PDB file of C-alpha atoms in Angstrom:
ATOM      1  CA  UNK A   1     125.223 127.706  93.189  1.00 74.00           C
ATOM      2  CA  UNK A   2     129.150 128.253  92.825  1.00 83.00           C
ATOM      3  CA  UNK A   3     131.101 125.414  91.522  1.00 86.00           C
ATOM      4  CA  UNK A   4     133.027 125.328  94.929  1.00 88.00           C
ATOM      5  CA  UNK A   5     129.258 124.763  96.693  1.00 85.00           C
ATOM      6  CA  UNK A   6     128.852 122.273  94.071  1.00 86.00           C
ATOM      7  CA  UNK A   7     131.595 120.467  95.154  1.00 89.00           C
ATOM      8  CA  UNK A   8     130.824 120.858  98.616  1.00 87.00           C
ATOM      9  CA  UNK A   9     127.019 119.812  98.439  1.00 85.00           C
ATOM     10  CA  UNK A  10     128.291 116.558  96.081  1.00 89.00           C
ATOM     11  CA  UNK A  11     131.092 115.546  98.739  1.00 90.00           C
ATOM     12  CA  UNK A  12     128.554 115.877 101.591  1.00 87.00           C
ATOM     13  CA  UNK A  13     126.145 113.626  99.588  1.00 89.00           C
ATOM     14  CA  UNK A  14     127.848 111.075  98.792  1.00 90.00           C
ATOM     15  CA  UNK A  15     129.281 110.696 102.463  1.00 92.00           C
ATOM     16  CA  UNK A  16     125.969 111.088 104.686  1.00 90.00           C
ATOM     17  CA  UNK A  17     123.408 110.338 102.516  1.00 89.00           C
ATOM     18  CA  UNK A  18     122.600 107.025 103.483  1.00 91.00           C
ATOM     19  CA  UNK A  19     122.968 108.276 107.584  1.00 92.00           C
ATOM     20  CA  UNK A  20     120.341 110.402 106.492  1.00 91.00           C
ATOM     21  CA  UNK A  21     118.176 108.298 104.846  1.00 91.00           C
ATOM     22  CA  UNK A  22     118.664 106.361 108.016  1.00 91.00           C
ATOM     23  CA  UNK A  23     117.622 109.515 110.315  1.00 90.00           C
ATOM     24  CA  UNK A  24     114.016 109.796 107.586  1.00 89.00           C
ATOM     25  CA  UNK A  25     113.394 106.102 107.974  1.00 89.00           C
ATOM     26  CA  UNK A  26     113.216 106.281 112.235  1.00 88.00           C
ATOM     27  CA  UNK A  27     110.009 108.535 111.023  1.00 84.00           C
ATOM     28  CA  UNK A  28     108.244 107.116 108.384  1.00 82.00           C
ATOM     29  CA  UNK A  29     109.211 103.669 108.095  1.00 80.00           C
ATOM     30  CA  UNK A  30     109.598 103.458 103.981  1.00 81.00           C
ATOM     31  CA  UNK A  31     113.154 103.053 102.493  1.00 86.00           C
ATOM     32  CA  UNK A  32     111.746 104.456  99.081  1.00 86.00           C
ATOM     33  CA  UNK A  33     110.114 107.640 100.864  1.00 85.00           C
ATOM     34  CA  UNK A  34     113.506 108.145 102.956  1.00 87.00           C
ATOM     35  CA  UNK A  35     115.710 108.788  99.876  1.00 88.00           C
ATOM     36  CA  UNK A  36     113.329 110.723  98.822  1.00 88.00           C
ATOM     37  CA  UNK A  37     113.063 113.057 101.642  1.00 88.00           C
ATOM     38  CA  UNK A  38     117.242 113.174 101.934  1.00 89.00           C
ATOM     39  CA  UNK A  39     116.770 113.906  98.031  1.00 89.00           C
ATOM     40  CA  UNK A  40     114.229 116.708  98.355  1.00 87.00           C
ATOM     41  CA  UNK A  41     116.482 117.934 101.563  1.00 89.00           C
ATOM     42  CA  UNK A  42     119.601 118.247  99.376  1.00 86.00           C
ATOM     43  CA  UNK A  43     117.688 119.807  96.722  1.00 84.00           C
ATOM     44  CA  UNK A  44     116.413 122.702  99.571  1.00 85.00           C
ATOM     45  CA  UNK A  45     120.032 123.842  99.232  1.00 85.00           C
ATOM     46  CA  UNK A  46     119.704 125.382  95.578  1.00 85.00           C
ATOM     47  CA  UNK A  47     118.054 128.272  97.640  1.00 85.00           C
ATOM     48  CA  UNK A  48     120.913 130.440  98.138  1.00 87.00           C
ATOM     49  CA  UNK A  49     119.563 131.114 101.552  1.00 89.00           C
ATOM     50  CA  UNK A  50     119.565 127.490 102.763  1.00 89.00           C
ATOM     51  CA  UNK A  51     123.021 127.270 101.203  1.00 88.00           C
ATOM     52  CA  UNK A  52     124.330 129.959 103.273  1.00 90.00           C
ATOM     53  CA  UNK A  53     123.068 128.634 106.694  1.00 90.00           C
ATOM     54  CA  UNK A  54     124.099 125.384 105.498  1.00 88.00           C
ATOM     55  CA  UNK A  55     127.812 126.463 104.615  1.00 88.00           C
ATOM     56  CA  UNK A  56     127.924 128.781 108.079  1.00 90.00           C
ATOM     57  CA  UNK A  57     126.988 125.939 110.086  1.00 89.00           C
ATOM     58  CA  UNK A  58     128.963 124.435 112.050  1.00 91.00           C
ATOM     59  CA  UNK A  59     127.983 121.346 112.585  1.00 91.00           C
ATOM     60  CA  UNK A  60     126.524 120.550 108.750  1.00 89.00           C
ATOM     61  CA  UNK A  61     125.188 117.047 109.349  1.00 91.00           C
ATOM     62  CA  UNK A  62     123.568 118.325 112.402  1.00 91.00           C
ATOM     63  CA  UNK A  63     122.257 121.062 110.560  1.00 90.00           C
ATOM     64  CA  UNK A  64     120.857 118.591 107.464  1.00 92.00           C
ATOM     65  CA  UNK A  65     119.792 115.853 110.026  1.00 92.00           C
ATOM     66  CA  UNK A  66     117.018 119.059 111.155  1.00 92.00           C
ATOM     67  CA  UNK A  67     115.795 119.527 107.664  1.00 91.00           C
ATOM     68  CA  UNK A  68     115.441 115.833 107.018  1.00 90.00           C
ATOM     69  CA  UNK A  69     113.299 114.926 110.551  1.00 91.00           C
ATOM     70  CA  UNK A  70     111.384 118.176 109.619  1.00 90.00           C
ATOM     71  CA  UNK A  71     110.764 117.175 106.069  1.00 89.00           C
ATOM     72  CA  UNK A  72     109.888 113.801 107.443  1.00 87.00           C
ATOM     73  CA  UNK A  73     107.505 114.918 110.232  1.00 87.00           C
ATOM     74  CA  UNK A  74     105.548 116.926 107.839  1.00 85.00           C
ATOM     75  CA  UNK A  75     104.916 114.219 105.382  1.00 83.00           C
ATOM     76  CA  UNK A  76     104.201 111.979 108.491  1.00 79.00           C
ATOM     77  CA  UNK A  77     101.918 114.641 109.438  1.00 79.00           C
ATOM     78  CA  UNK A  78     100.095 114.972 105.725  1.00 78.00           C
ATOM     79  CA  UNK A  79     100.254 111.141 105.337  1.00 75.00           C
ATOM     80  CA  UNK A  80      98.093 110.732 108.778  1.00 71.00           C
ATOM     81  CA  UNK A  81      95.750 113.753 108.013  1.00 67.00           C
ATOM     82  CA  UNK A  82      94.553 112.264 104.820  1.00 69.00           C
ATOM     83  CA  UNK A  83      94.298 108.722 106.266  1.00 64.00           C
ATOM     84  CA  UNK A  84      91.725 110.399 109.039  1.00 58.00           C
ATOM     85  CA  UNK A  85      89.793 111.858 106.892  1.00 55.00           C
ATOM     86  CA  UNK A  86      88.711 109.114 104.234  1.00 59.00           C
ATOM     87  CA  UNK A  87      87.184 105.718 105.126  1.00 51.00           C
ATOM     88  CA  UNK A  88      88.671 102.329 104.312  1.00 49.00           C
ATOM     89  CA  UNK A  89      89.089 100.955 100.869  1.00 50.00           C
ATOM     90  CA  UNK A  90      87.302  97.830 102.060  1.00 49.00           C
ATOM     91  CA  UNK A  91      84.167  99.064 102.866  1.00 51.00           C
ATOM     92  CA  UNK A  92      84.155 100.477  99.327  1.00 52.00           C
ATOM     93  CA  UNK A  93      84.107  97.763  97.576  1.00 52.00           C
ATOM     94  CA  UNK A  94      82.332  94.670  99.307  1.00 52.00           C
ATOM     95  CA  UNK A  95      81.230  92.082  97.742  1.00 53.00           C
ATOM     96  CA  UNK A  96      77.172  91.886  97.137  1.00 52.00           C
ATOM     97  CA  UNK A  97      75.411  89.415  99.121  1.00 52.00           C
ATOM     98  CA  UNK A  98      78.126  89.553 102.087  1.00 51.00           C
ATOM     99  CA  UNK A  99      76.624  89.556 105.366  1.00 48.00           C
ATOM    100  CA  UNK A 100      75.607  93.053 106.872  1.00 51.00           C
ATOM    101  CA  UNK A 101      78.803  94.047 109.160  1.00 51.00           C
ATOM    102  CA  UNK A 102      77.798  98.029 108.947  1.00 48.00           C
ATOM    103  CA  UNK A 103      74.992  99.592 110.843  1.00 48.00           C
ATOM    104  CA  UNK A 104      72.645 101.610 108.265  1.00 51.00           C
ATOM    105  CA  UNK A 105      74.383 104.650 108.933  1.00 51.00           C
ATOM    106  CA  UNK A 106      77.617 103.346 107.670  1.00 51.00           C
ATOM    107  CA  UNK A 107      76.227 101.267 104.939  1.00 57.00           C
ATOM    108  CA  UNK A 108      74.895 105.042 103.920  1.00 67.00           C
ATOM    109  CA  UNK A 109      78.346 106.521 104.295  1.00 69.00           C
ATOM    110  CA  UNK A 110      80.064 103.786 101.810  1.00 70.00           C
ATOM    111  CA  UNK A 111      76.666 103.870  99.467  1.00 74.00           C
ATOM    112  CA  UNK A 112      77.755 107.806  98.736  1.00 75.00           C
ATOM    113  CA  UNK A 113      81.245 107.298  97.976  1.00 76.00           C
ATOM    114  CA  UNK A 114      80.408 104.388  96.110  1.00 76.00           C
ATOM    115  CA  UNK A 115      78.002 106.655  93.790  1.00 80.00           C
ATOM    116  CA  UNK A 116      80.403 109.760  94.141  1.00 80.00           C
ATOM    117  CA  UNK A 117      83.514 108.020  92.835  1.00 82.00           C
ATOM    118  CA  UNK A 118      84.618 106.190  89.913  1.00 85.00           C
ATOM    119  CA  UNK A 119      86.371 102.871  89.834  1.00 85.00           C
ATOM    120  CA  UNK A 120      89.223 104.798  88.906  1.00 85.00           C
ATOM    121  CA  UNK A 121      89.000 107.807  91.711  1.00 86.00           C
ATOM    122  CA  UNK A 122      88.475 104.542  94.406  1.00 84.00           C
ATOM    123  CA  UNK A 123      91.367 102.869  93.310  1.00 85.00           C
ATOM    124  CA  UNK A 124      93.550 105.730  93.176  1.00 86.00           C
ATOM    125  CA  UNK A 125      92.227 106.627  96.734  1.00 82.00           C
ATOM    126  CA  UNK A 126      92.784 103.228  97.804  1.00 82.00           C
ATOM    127  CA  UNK A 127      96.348 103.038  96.149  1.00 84.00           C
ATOM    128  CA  UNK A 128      97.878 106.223  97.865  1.00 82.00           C
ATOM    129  CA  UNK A 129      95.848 106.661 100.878  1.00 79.00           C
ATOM    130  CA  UNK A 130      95.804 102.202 102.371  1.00 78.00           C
ATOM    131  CA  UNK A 131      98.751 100.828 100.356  1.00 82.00           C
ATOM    132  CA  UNK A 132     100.874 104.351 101.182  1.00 83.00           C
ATOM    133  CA  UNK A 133     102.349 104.335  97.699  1.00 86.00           C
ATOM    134  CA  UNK A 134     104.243 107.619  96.588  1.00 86.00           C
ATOM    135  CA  UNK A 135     102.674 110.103  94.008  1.00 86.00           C
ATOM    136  CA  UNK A 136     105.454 109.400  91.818  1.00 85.00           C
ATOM    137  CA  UNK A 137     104.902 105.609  91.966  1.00 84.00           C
ATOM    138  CA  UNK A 138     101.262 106.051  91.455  1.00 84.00           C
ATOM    139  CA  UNK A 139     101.688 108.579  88.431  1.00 82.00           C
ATOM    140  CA  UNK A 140     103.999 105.520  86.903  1.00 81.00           C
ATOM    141  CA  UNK A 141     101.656 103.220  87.256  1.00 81.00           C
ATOM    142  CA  UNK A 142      98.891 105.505  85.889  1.00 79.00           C
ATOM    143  CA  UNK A 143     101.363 106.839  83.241  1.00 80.00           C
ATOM    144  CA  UNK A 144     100.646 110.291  83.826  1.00 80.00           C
ATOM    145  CA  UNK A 145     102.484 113.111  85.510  1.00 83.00           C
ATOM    146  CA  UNK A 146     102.739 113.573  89.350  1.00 82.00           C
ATOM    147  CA  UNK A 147     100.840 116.849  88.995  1.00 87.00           C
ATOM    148  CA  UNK A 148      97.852 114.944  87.240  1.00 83.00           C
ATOM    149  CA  UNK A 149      98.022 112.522  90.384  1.00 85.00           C
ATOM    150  CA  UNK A 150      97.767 115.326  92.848  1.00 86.00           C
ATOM    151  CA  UNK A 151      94.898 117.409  90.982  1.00 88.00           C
ATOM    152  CA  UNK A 152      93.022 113.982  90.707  1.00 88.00           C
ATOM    153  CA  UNK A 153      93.339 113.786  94.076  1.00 88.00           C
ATOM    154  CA  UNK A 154      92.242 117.079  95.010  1.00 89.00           C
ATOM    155  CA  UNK A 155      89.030 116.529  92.829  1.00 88.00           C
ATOM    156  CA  UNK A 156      88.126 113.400  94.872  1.00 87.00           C
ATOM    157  CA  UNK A 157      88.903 115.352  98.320  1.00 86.00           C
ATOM    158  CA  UNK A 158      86.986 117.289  96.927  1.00 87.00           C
ATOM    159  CA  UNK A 159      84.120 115.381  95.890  1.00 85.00           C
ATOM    160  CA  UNK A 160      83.813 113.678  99.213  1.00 82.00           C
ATOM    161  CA  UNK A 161      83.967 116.932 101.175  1.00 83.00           C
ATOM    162  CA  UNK A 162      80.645 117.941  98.753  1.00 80.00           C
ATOM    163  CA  UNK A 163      79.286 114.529  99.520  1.00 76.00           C
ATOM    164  CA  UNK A 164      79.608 115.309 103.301  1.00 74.00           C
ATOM    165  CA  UNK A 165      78.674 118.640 104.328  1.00 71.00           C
ATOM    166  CA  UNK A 166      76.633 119.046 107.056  1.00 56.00           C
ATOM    167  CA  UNK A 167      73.568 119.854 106.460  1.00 45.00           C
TER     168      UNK A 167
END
């Protein structure tokens, strides 16, 4: 990136940022995630290709307002996948003696992610999956890197998918 598309990106920044973090939060509802998403968006433009349509646009908050919705849609999108496809924190870790609210089959379902995961895998999945808190936040919390938070992750998708196969 030239110092005059530097100057450009910086100026544009510091002007619409906060309309655009505006624009993220009518999608996912999270002030934190919003900057983010108007971060990652501005970042998009150190591919010179981006940069160019950016620059030829004419109509450049338009044109950034498009890559923030569609950066926000998709992690919308990911954020709903992965909360369809595990089962509530809660029934993982009920207290014993509690009266029976499960029919067997569920009580089966929370038994083998119960023995599958660790304490640690359940409250990570609980952490990022119920309480929606960002990779980043979770790998501070953790101290460890945001890639070791993903590939944990993965191994407890993972996990539960070899739990669940049908037979």
């Amino acid at each position: 990136m030239s110092p005059e598309q530097e100057q450009i990106v910086e100026t544009f920044y510091r002007e619409h940022s906060e309309k655009l973090a505006t624009h993220a939060f009518r999608f996912i509802k999270d002030w934190e995630l919003a900057r983010d998403i108007v971060h990652d968006s501005f970042g998009a433009l150190y591919d010179p290709v981006k940069m160019e349509e950016f620059l030829a646009s004419k109509n450049r908050i338009g044109w950034m307002k498009n890559m923030v919705k569609n950066k926000a849609r998709n992690l919308a999108r990911s954020r709903r996948r992965e909360l369809n496809h595990l089962i509530s924190y809660e029934e993982l870790y009920e207290e014993p003696g509690t009266v029976d609210r499960y029919p067997s089959e569920e009580q089966d379902v929370v038994g083998k992610i119960n023995r599958r995961l660790t304490k640690n895998e359940l409250y990570l999945l609980k952490r990022l999956v119920l309480d929606k808190v960002s990779y980043c936040e979770m790998a501070d919390e953790l101290g460890v890197s945001v890639w070791a938070c993903y590939k944990r992750m993965t191994s407890i998708r993972n996990k539960l998918k070899d739990e669940f196969k049908e037979e």
